[in-house]
mmCIF file of C-alpha atoms in Angstrom:
data_model
loop_
_atom_site.group_PDB
_atom_site.id
_atom_site.type_symbol
_atom_site.label_atom_id
_atom_site.label_comp_id
_atom_site.label_asym_id
_atom_site.label_seq_id
_atom_site.Cartn_x
_atom_site.Cartn_y
_atom_site.Cartn_z
ATOM 1 C CA MET N 1 81.728 70.092 86.487
ATOM 2 C CA PRO N 2 84.655 72.431 87.015
ATOM 3 C CA PRO N 3 87.366 72.740 86.032
ATOM 4 C CA VAL N 4 86.943 73.435 82.320
ATOM 5 C CA LYS N 5 89.792 74.929 80.317
ATOM 6 C CA PRO N 6 88.531 77.446 77.749
ATOM 7 C CA MET N 7 89.060 77.022 74.036
ATOM 8 C CA LEU N 8 91.831 79.315 72.793
ATOM 9 C CA ALA N 9 92.732 81.300 69.668
ATOM 10 C CA LYS N 10 95.855 81.646 67.548
ATOM 11 C CA SER N 11 96.936 84.959 66.057
ATOM 12 C CA VAL N 12 96.551 85.611 62.339
ATOM 13 C CA ALA N 13 97.333 88.760 60.373
ATOM 14 C CA THR N 14 94.017 89.244 58.572
ATOM 15 C CA ILE N 15 90.368 88.396 59.133
ATOM 16 C CA PRO N 16 89.674 85.034 57.432
ATOM 17 C CA ALA N 17 86.570 84.654 55.260
ATOM 18 C CA GLY N 18 83.650 82.306 55.891
ATOM 19 C CA MET N 19 83.714 82.481 59.678
ATOM 20 C CA HIS N 20 81.576 83.329 62.688
ATOM 21 C CA TYR N 21 82.874 86.683 63.984
ATOM 22 C CA GLU N 22 82.806 88.337 67.395
ATOM 23 C CA ALA N 23 84.615 91.210 69.035
ATOM 24 C CA LYS N 24 87.675 90.327 71.135
ATOM 25 C CA TRP N 25 86.883 91.518 74.649
ATOM 26 C CA ASP N 26 89.648 92.890 76.861
ATOM 27 C CA GLY N 27 88.741 91.468 80.258
ATOM 28 C CA PHE N 28 89.022 88.313 82.343
ATOM 29 C CA ARG N 29 88.077 85.129 80.492
ATOM 30 C CA ALA N 30 85.652 83.223 82.702
ATOM 31 C CA ILE N 31 83.668 79.985 82.653
ATOM 32 C CA VAL N 32 80.376 80.236 84.580
ATOM 33 C CA PHE N 33 79.129 77.059 86.268
ATOM 34 C CA ARG N 34 75.586 77.279 87.609
ATOM 35 C CA ASP N 35 73.621 74.520 89.349
ATOM 36 C CA GLY N 36 70.657 75.973 91.191
ATOM 37 C CA ASP N 37 71.926 78.096 94.079
ATOM 38 C CA GLU N 38 75.520 77.076 93.397
ATOM 39 C CA LEU N 39 77.510 79.286 91.050
ATOM 40 C CA GLU N 40 81.232 79.360 90.360
ATOM 41 C CA LEU N 41 83.403 81.526 88.134
ATOM 42 C CA GLY N 42 86.493 79.764 86.762
ATOM 43 C CA SER N 43 89.418 81.647 85.237
ATOM 44 C CA ARG N 44 91.315 80.831 82.063
ATOM 45 C CA THR N 45 93.768 78.877 84.212
ATOM 46 C CA THR N 46 90.836 77.204 86.068
ATOM 47 C CA LYS N 47 91.491 79.163 89.286
ATOM 48 C CA PRO N 48 88.313 80.416 91.020
ATOM 49 C CA LEU N 49 87.287 84.043 90.488
ATOM 50 C CA THR N 50 84.003 83.800 92.383
ATOM 51 C CA ARG N 51 84.964 85.716 95.533
ATOM 52 C CA TYR N 52 86.208 88.719 93.560
ATOM 53 C CA PHE N 53 82.918 89.441 91.771
ATOM 54 C CA PRO N 54 80.039 89.061 94.266
ATOM 55 C CA GLU N 55 77.779 91.384 92.264
ATOM 56 C CA LEU N 56 78.144 89.144 89.196
ATOM 57 C CA VAL N 57 77.341 86.016 91.178
ATOM 58 C CA ALA N 58 74.033 87.566 92.252
ATOM 59 C CA ALA N 59 73.252 88.912 88.775
ATOM 60 C CA LEU N 60 74.015 85.629 87.013
ATOM 61 C CA LYS N 61 71.792 83.651 89.383
ATOM 62 C CA GLU N 62 68.907 85.901 88.360
ATOM 63 C CA ARG N 63 69.602 85.909 84.623
ATOM 64 C CA VAL N 64 70.990 82.577 83.399
ATOM 65 C CA PRO N 65 69.381 79.103 83.261
ATOM 66 C CA GLU N 66 69.348 77.149 86.520
ATOM 67 C CA ARG N 67 71.758 74.537 85.200
ATOM 68 C CA CYS N 68 74.280 75.645 82.603
ATOM 69 C CA VAL N 69 77.927 76.274 81.786
ATOM 70 C CA LEU N 70 78.778 79.501 79.943
ATOM 71 C CA ASP N 71 81.987 80.768 78.381
ATOM 72 C CA GLY N 72 82.525 84.506 78.312
ATOM 73 C CA GLU N 73 84.400 87.544 79.562
ATOM 74 C CA ILE N 74 84.194 89.591 82.741
ATOM 75 C CA VAL N 75 84.594 93.282 81.919
ATOM 76 C CA ILE N 76 84.270 96.635 83.656
ATOM 77 C CA ALA N 77 83.161 99.709 81.739
ATOM 78 C CA ARG N 78 83.724 103.338 82.629
ATOM 79 C CA GLU N 79 82.343 106.193 80.561
ATOM 80 C CA GLY N 80 81.575 103.901 77.636
ATOM 81 C CA HIS N 81 85.049 102.346 77.566
ATOM 82 C CA LEU N 82 86.488 99.097 78.926
ATOM 83 C CA ASP N 83 88.709 99.670 81.951
ATOM 84 C CA PHE N 84 91.139 96.791 82.508
ATOM 85 C CA ASP N 85 92.841 98.568 85.404
ATOM 86 C CA ALA N 86 89.590 98.596 87.371
ATOM 87 C CA LEU N 87 89.282 94.879 86.696
ATOM 88 C CA THR N 88 92.728 94.036 88.047
ATOM 89 C CA GLU N 89 91.992 95.976 91.237
ATOM 90 C CA ARG N 90 89.400 93.322 92.073
ATOM 91 C CA ILE N 91 92.022 90.656 92.701
ATOM 92 C CA HIS N 92 92.414 91.730 96.305
ATOM 93 C CA PRO N 93 92.782 89.600 99.440
ATOM 94 C CA ALA N 94 90.471 91.767 101.576
ATOM 95 C CA ALA N 95 86.778 90.902 101.231
ATOM 96 C CA SER N 96 85.815 94.402 102.419
ATOM 97 C CA ARG N 97 87.829 95.968 99.610
ATOM 98 C CA VAL N 98 86.227 93.655 97.057
ATOM 99 C CA ARG N 99 82.744 94.610 98.297
ATOM 100 C CA THR N 100 83.580 98.314 98.075
ATOM 101 C CA LEU N 101 84.851 97.981 94.508
ATOM 102 C CA ALA N 102 81.843 95.857 93.532
ATOM 103 C CA GLU N 103 79.635 98.811 94.446
ATOM 104 C CA ARG N 104 81.919 101.476 92.993
ATOM 105 C CA THR N 105 82.862 99.759 89.711
ATOM 106 C CA PRO N 106 80.420 96.879 89.103
ATOM 107 C CA ALA N 107 81.453 94.277 86.544
ATOM 108 C CA SER N 108 79.535 92.829 83.608
ATOM 109 C CA PHE N 109 79.587 89.405 81.994
ATOM 110 C CA VAL N 110 79.586 89.028 78.206
ATOM 111 C CA ALA N 111 78.600 85.475 77.194
ATOM 112 C CA PHE N 112 79.810 84.111 73.862
ATOM 113 C CA ASP N 113 79.435 80.344 74.180
ATOM 114 C CA LEU N 114 77.236 77.736 75.869
ATOM 115 C CA LEU N 115 78.993 74.535 76.942
ATOM 116 C CA ALA N 116 76.209 72.763 78.819
ATOM 117 C CA LEU N 117 72.484 73.215 79.370
ATOM 118 C CA ALA N 118 70.438 71.194 81.862
ATOM 119 C CA ASP N 119 71.673 67.588 81.509
ATOM 120 C CA GLU N 120 73.256 68.018 78.075
ATOM 121 C CA SER N 121 76.920 68.657 77.316
ATOM 122 C CA LEU N 122 77.317 70.796 74.208
ATOM 123 C CA LEU N 123 81.062 70.382 73.696
ATOM 124 C CA ASP N 124 80.548 68.246 70.579
ATOM 125 C CA VAL N 125 77.738 70.394 69.172
ATOM 126 C CA PRO N 126 78.715 72.637 66.201
ATOM 127 C CA LEU N 127 79.269 76.314 67.026
ATOM 128 C CA THR N 128 76.311 77.453 64.918
ATOM 129 C CA ASP N 129 73.956 75.317 67.001
ATOM 130 C CA ARG N 130 75.610 76.315 70.284
ATOM 131 C CA ARG N 131 75.156 79.967 69.354
ATOM 132 C CA ALA N 132 71.444 79.450 68.647
ATOM 133 C CA LEU N 133 71.020 77.732 72.019
ATOM 134 C CA LEU N 134 72.957 80.522 73.746
ATOM 135 C CA THR N 135 70.824 83.330 72.334
ATOM 136 C CA ARG N 136 67.674 81.393 73.223
ATOM 137 C CA ALA N 137 68.859 80.614 76.766
ATOM 138 C CA LEU N 138 69.793 84.260 77.447
ATOM 139 C CA ALA N 139 67.031 85.898 75.445
ATOM 140 C CA GLY N 140 65.649 87.606 78.524
ATOM 141 C CA ALA N 141 68.990 88.568 80.053
ATOM 142 C CA THR N 142 69.475 92.170 81.122
ATOM 143 C CA PRO N 143 72.593 94.106 82.164
ATOM 144 C CA PRO N 144 75.042 93.309 83.610
ATOM 145 C CA VAL N 145 74.675 90.031 81.673
ATOM 146 C CA HIS N 146 75.033 90.331 77.895
ATOM 147 C CA VAL N 147 75.267 88.113 74.845
ATOM 148 C CA ALA N 148 78.263 89.024 72.691
ATOM 149 C CA PRO N 149 77.255 90.480 69.305
ATOM 150 C CA ALA N 150 78.143 88.139 66.439
ATOM 151 C CA THR N 151 77.978 88.123 62.657
ATOM 152 C CA THR N 152 78.869 85.931 59.690
ATOM 153 C CA ASP N 153 79.384 88.971 57.430
ATOM 154 C CA ILE N 154 83.104 89.653 56.980
ATOM 155 C CA GLU N 155 82.434 93.267 56.010
ATOM 156 C CA VAL N 156 80.686 93.829 59.327
ATOM 157 C CA ALA N 157 83.605 92.136 61.104
ATOM 158 C CA GLU N 158 86.066 94.438 59.349
ATOM 159 C CA ARG N 159 84.012 97.463 60.428
ATOM 160 C CA TRP N 160 83.956 96.173 63.998
ATOM 161 C CA PHE N 161 87.735 95.779 63.871
ATOM 162 C CA GLN N 162 88.096 99.474 63.061
ATOM 163 C CA GLU N 163 85.336 100.927 65.240
ATOM 164 C CA TYR N 164 85.285 98.846 68.399
ATOM 165 C CA GLU N 165 88.866 99.649 69.400
ATOM 166 C CA GLY N 166 87.588 103.069 70.419
ATOM 167 C CA ALA N 167 85.557 101.343 73.145
ATOM 168 C CA GLY N 168 88.601 99.471 74.439
ATOM 169 C CA LEU N 169 88.063 96.174 72.637
ATOM 170 C CA ASP N 170 91.053 94.181 71.495
ATOM 171 C CA GLY N 171 90.259 93.150 67.919
ATOM 172 C CA VAL N 172 88.138 90.424 66.324
ATOM 173 C CA ILE N 173 87.743 86.691 66.975
ATOM 174 C CA ALA N 174 86.922 84.371 64.053
ATOM 175 C CA LYS N 175 85.498 80.905 64.715
ATOM 176 C CA PRO N 176 84.805 78.125 62.182
ATOM 177 C CA PRO N 177 80.977 77.767 62.160
ATOM 178 C CA ALA N 178 81.047 73.960 62.361
ATOM 179 C CA SER N 179 83.718 73.766 65.055
ATOM 180 C CA ARG N 180 83.234 71.786 68.262
ATOM 181 C CA TYR N 181 84.373 73.147 71.623
ATOM 182 C CA ARG N 182 87.876 71.877 72.309
ATOM 183 C CA GLN N 183 89.316 72.694 75.733
ATOM 184 C CA ASP N 184 92.749 74.320 75.797
ATOM 185 C CA GLU N 185 93.150 73.993 72.017
ATOM 186 C CA ARG N 186 93.768 76.928 69.665
ATOM 187 C CA THR N 187 90.961 76.276 67.220
ATOM 188 C CA MET N 188 89.815 79.898 66.908
ATOM 189 C CA PHE N 189 91.571 82.853 65.270
ATOM 190 C CA LYS N 190 92.311 86.253 66.761
ATOM 191 C CA ILE N 191 93.070 89.360 64.761
ATOM 192 C CA LYS N 192 94.511 92.134 66.892
ATOM 193 C CA HIS N 193 95.595 95.687 66.217
ATOM 194 C CA GLU N 194 99.330 96.143 65.880
ATOM 195 C CA ARG N 195 101.113 99.460 65.812
ATOM 196 C CA THR N 196 104.725 100.489 66.253
ATOM 197 C CA ALA N 197 106.372 103.118 68.438
ATOM 198 C CA ASP N 198 109.888 104.333 69.073
ATOM 199 C CA VAL N 199 110.665 104.056 72.785
ATOM 200 C CA VAL N 200 113.566 104.708 75.147
ATOM 201 C CA VAL N 201 115.309 101.718 76.738
ATOM 202 C CA ALA N 202 115.983 102.870 80.301
ATOM 203 C CA GLY N 203 116.725 99.626 82.114
ATOM 204 C CA TYR N 204 116.282 95.895 82.163
ATOM 205 C CA ARG N 205 115.395 93.053 84.479
ATOM 206 C CA LEU N 206 117.415 89.878 84.662
ATOM 207 C CA HIS N 207 116.033 86.588 83.407
ATOM 208 C CA LYS N 208 115.042 83.974 85.984
ATOM 209 C CA SER N 209 117.596 81.581 84.494
ATOM 210 C CA GLY N 210 120.641 83.701 85.218
ATOM 211 C CA PRO N 211 122.615 86.883 84.358
ATOM 212 C CA VAL N 212 120.973 87.582 80.991
ATOM 213 C CA VAL N 213 118.298 90.092 80.037
ATOM 214 C CA GLY N 214 114.786 89.026 80.971
ATOM 215 C CA SER N 215 112.950 92.129 79.778
ATOM 216 C CA LEU N 216 113.777 95.618 78.553
ATOM 217 C CA LEU N 217 112.114 98.481 80.438
ATOM 218 C CA LEU N 218 110.616 100.987 78.012
ATOM 219 C CA GLY N 219 109.800 104.665 78.392
ATOM 220 C CA LEU N 220 108.165 107.619 76.628
ATOM 221 C CA TYR N 221 108.447 111.303 77.433
ATOM 222 C CA ASP N 222 105.265 113.092 78.482
ATOM 223 C CA ASP N 223 104.359 116.710 77.736
ATOM 224 C CA ARG N 224 106.202 117.807 80.903
ATOM 225 C CA GLY N 225 109.446 116.261 79.715
ATOM 226 C CA ALA N 226 109.321 113.404 82.246
ATOM 227 C CA LEU N 227 110.230 109.899 81.116
ATOM 228 C CA GLN N 228 107.305 107.609 81.942
ATOM 229 C CA HIS N 229 107.554 103.826 82.124
ATOM 230 C CA VAL N 230 105.194 102.400 79.469
ATOM 231 C CA GLY N 231 105.908 98.676 79.519
ATOM 232 C CA VAL N 232 108.413 95.965 78.696
ATOM 233 C CA SER N 233 109.694 93.917 75.794
ATOM 234 C CA ALA N 234 110.562 90.368 76.775
ATOM 235 C CA ALA N 235 110.389 87.846 73.898
ATOM 236 C CA PHE N 236 114.040 87.101 73.118
ATOM 237 C CA SER N 237 116.021 83.930 72.471
ATOM 238 C CA MET N 238 118.607 82.981 75.110
ATOM 239 C CA LYS N 239 121.382 83.908 72.686
ATOM 240 C CA VAL N 240 119.942 87.399 72.234
ATOM 241 C CA ARG N 241 119.367 87.782 75.990
ATOM 242 C CA ALA N 242 123.056 87.168 76.625
ATOM 243 C CA ALA N 243 124.121 89.494 73.807
ATOM 244 C CA LEU N 244 121.920 92.291 75.167
ATOM 245 C CA VAL N 245 123.751 92.310 78.499
ATOM 246 C CA GLU N 246 127.023 92.937 76.690
ATOM 247 C CA GLU N 247 125.516 95.447 74.283
ATOM 248 C CA LEU N 248 123.904 97.509 77.044
ATOM 249 C CA GLU N 249 126.857 97.351 79.459
ATOM 250 C CA PRO N 250 128.252 100.796 78.417
ATOM 251 C CA LEU N 251 124.931 102.357 79.489
ATOM 252 C CA ARG N 252 124.749 100.622 82.849
ATOM 253 C CA MET N 253 124.565 102.932 85.875
ATOM 254 C CA ASP N 254 126.328 101.951 89.065
ATOM 255 C CA GLU N 255 123.492 103.348 91.169
ATOM 256 C CA VAL N 256 119.928 104.454 90.585
ATOM 257 C CA ALA N 257 120.459 108.023 91.828
ATOM 258 C CA GLY N 258 120.086 110.408 88.915
ATOM 259 C CA HIS N 259 117.980 107.988 86.878
ATOM 260 C CA PRO N 260 114.513 109.259 85.791
ATOM 261 C CA TRP N 261 112.972 106.324 87.656
ATOM 262 C CA ALA N 262 114.958 106.666 90.866
ATOM 263 C CA ALA N 263 111.648 106.886 92.761
ATOM 264 C CA TRP N 264 111.194 103.151 92.194
ATOM 265 C CA ALA N 265 113.568 102.654 95.079
ATOM 266 C CA GLU N 266 111.165 104.448 97.395
ATOM 267 C CA GLU N 267 108.413 102.108 98.532
ATOM 268 C CA ALA N 268 105.988 104.985 99.092
ATOM 269 C CA ALA N 269 106.124 105.936 95.436
ATOM 270 C CA HIS N 270 104.656 102.603 94.352
ATOM 271 C CA GLU N 271 101.302 103.306 95.974
ATOM 272 C CA THR N 272 100.677 106.517 94.074
ATOM 273 C CA ALA N 273 102.621 106.336 90.821
ATOM 274 C CA ARG N 274 102.028 102.567 90.383
ATOM 275 C CA LEU N 275 105.510 102.219 88.957
ATOM 276 C CA PRO N 276 106.249 98.590 88.080
ATOM 277 C CA GLY N 277 109.251 98.266 90.337
ATOM 278 C CA ALA N 278 107.642 96.645 93.349
ATOM 279 C CA PRO N 279 105.717 93.445 94.069
ATOM 280 C CA SER N 280 101.997 93.469 93.333
ATOM 281 C CA ARG N 281 99.017 91.162 93.834
ATOM 282 C CA TRP N 282 99.974 89.552 90.522
ATOM 283 C CA SER N 283 103.725 89.214 91.005
ATOM 284 C CA GLY N 284 103.645 88.188 94.669
ATOM 285 C CA LYS N 285 107.224 87.592 95.810
ATOM 286 C CA LYS N 286 108.622 87.637 92.281
ATOM 287 C CA ASP N 287 111.917 89.522 92.091
ATOM 288 C CA LEU N 288 111.255 92.780 90.256
ATOM 289 C CA SER N 289 114.679 94.347 90.855
ATOM 290 C CA TRP N 290 116.101 96.054 87.794
ATOM 291 C CA VAL N 291 119.301 97.360 86.256
ATOM 292 C CA PRO N 292 119.200 101.107 85.506
ATOM 293 C CA LEU N 293 120.571 102.300 82.162
ATOM 294 C CA ARG N 294 121.319 105.793 80.975
ATOM 295 C CA PRO N 295 118.253 106.521 78.792
ATOM 296 C CA GLU N 296 120.197 107.007 75.570
ATOM 297 C CA ARG N 297 119.148 104.082 73.367
ATOM 298 C CA VAL N 298 115.999 103.992 71.239
ATOM 299 C CA CYS N 299 114.276 100.938 69.808
ATOM 300 C CA GLU N 300 111.151 100.324 67.772
ATOM 301 C CA VAL N 301 108.523 98.026 69.267
ATOM 302 C CA ALA N 302 105.174 96.715 68.092
ATOM 303 C CA TYR N 303 102.190 96.942 70.418
ATOM 304 C CA ASP N 304 98.472 96.203 70.358
ATOM 305 C CA HIS N 305 97.038 99.201 72.188
ATOM 306 C CA MET N 306 97.561 101.486 75.143
ATOM 307 C CA GLU N 307 95.872 100.971 78.509
ATOM 308 C CA GLN N 308 94.196 104.255 79.501
ATOM 309 C CA GLY N 309 96.496 105.966 77.007
ATOM 310 C CA ALA N 310 99.440 105.652 79.400
ATOM 311 C CA ARG N 311 101.197 102.293 78.887
ATOM 312 C CA PHE N 312 101.217 99.228 76.691
ATOM 313 C CA ARG N 313 98.373 96.863 77.555
ATOM 314 C CA HIS N 314 100.462 93.788 76.675
ATOM 315 C CA THR N 315 104.161 93.044 76.373
ATOM 316 C CA ALA N 316 105.592 95.006 73.448
ATOM 317 C CA ARG N 317 107.463 93.147 70.709
ATOM 318 C CA PHE N 318 111.008 94.285 69.890
ATOM 319 C CA ARG N 319 111.464 95.110 66.207
ATOM 320 C CA ARG N 320 114.842 96.903 65.807
ATOM 321 C CA TRP N 321 117.215 99.472 67.232
ATOM 322 C CA ARG N 322 116.722 103.056 66.048
ATOM 323 C CA PRO N 323 120.130 104.808 66.139
ATOM 324 C CA ASP N 324 118.636 107.561 63.988
ATOM 325 C CA ARG N 325 116.247 108.646 66.764
ATOM 326 C CA THR N 326 117.064 110.723 69.826
ATOM 327 C CA PRO N 327 115.524 109.708 73.158
ATOM 328 C CA GLU N 328 113.878 113.132 73.562
ATOM 329 C CA SER N 329 111.927 112.580 70.331
ATOM 330 C CA CYS N 330 110.204 109.498 71.802
ATOM 331 C CA THR N 331 107.024 111.069 73.121
ATOM 332 C CA TYR N 332 103.383 110.102 73.520
ATOM 333 C CA ALA N 333 102.572 112.375 70.583
ATOM 334 C CA GLN N 334 103.683 109.674 68.126
ATOM 335 C CA LEU N 335 100.997 107.263 69.309
ATOM 336 C CA GLU N 336 97.829 106.835 67.309
ATOM 337 C CA GLU N 337 94.663 107.252 69.360
ATOM 338 C CA PRO N 338 91.579 105.308 68.205
ATOM 339 C CA VAL N 339 88.339 107.196 67.704
ATOM 340 C CA ARG N 340 86.142 106.890 70.781
ATOM 341 C CA TYR N 341 83.243 104.461 70.482
ATOM 342 C CA ASP N 342 80.529 103.971 73.088
ATOM 343 C CA LEU N 343 80.524 100.494 74.597
ATOM 344 C CA GLU N 344 76.766 100.723 75.172
ATOM 345 C CA GLU N 345 76.253 100.761 71.394
ATOM 346 C CA ILE N 346 78.085 97.419 71.152
ATOM 347 C CA LEU N 347 76.344 95.677 74.030
ATOM 348 C CA GLY N 348 73.016 97.225 73.119
ATOM 349 C CA GLY N 349 73.300 95.721 69.648
#
């Protein structure tokens, strides 16, 4: 019975040998609970996702066993590539909007674990046996329900790591073959792509604890010479957060006028440019006010990959200041673009 907290993964630098390997999907982690006509989708944090994906509820009722619990990922694909932005648009309070998006950008479910079947809990069953039961239980499943491709061949996993990024996937997951399912424990391993980029620091937000830096606001110049917001870097110790305020003080602007992101102050701009300077469905009433800085400092950050080629998918990790770089040299051109790979080839396999 819900809630069930999904098993988690810890980051490692390289793909470990002797494991069960799967692609790391870039979507919403979801636990599917089905009991006859009842079906619920639980999020990673155990909050219900059911109302946001009505088309998946109907599809799962037709394609999965009458009584089961599945672990997997909700994804949306566009033109053979995962589209996380389209997924986040689903978390909307208006049922009419959700129905419209369900028709326009239908979601899929990729199953990679089976936690219960009929009357039997499988949490203490080894992964190898759970996988065999999963493939048998979903043998007749058709899109939009899929079984995640898996292999025990590390060379295949290494090829997936290189190729699948072009379809928007996040890396590779490695699972010990004999492992039991342990809720909320990091018993799996994730290997993600990491690249570096030189970016402009053009502002910061204050930390919730007080007048210290919470996150640095990062930018890159596009081919029109406009500084675009590409994400944030936020993992600092409290000592560093305090030091950053002092270090960045000479760049602080008394007012936003004249700053490349002055439009953030105009509410209308948020609807079209989607600049992260206003509350959203995710942030709610969270204070997103920011301190503008003259865009003169450059730092190097590490990132996993770009969302739609425009901004960092996850929080970037600060590496070092780059006094040898000029802000104008920090452009999108420095970013490595993965070779495109058709998602249908992955799910079809």
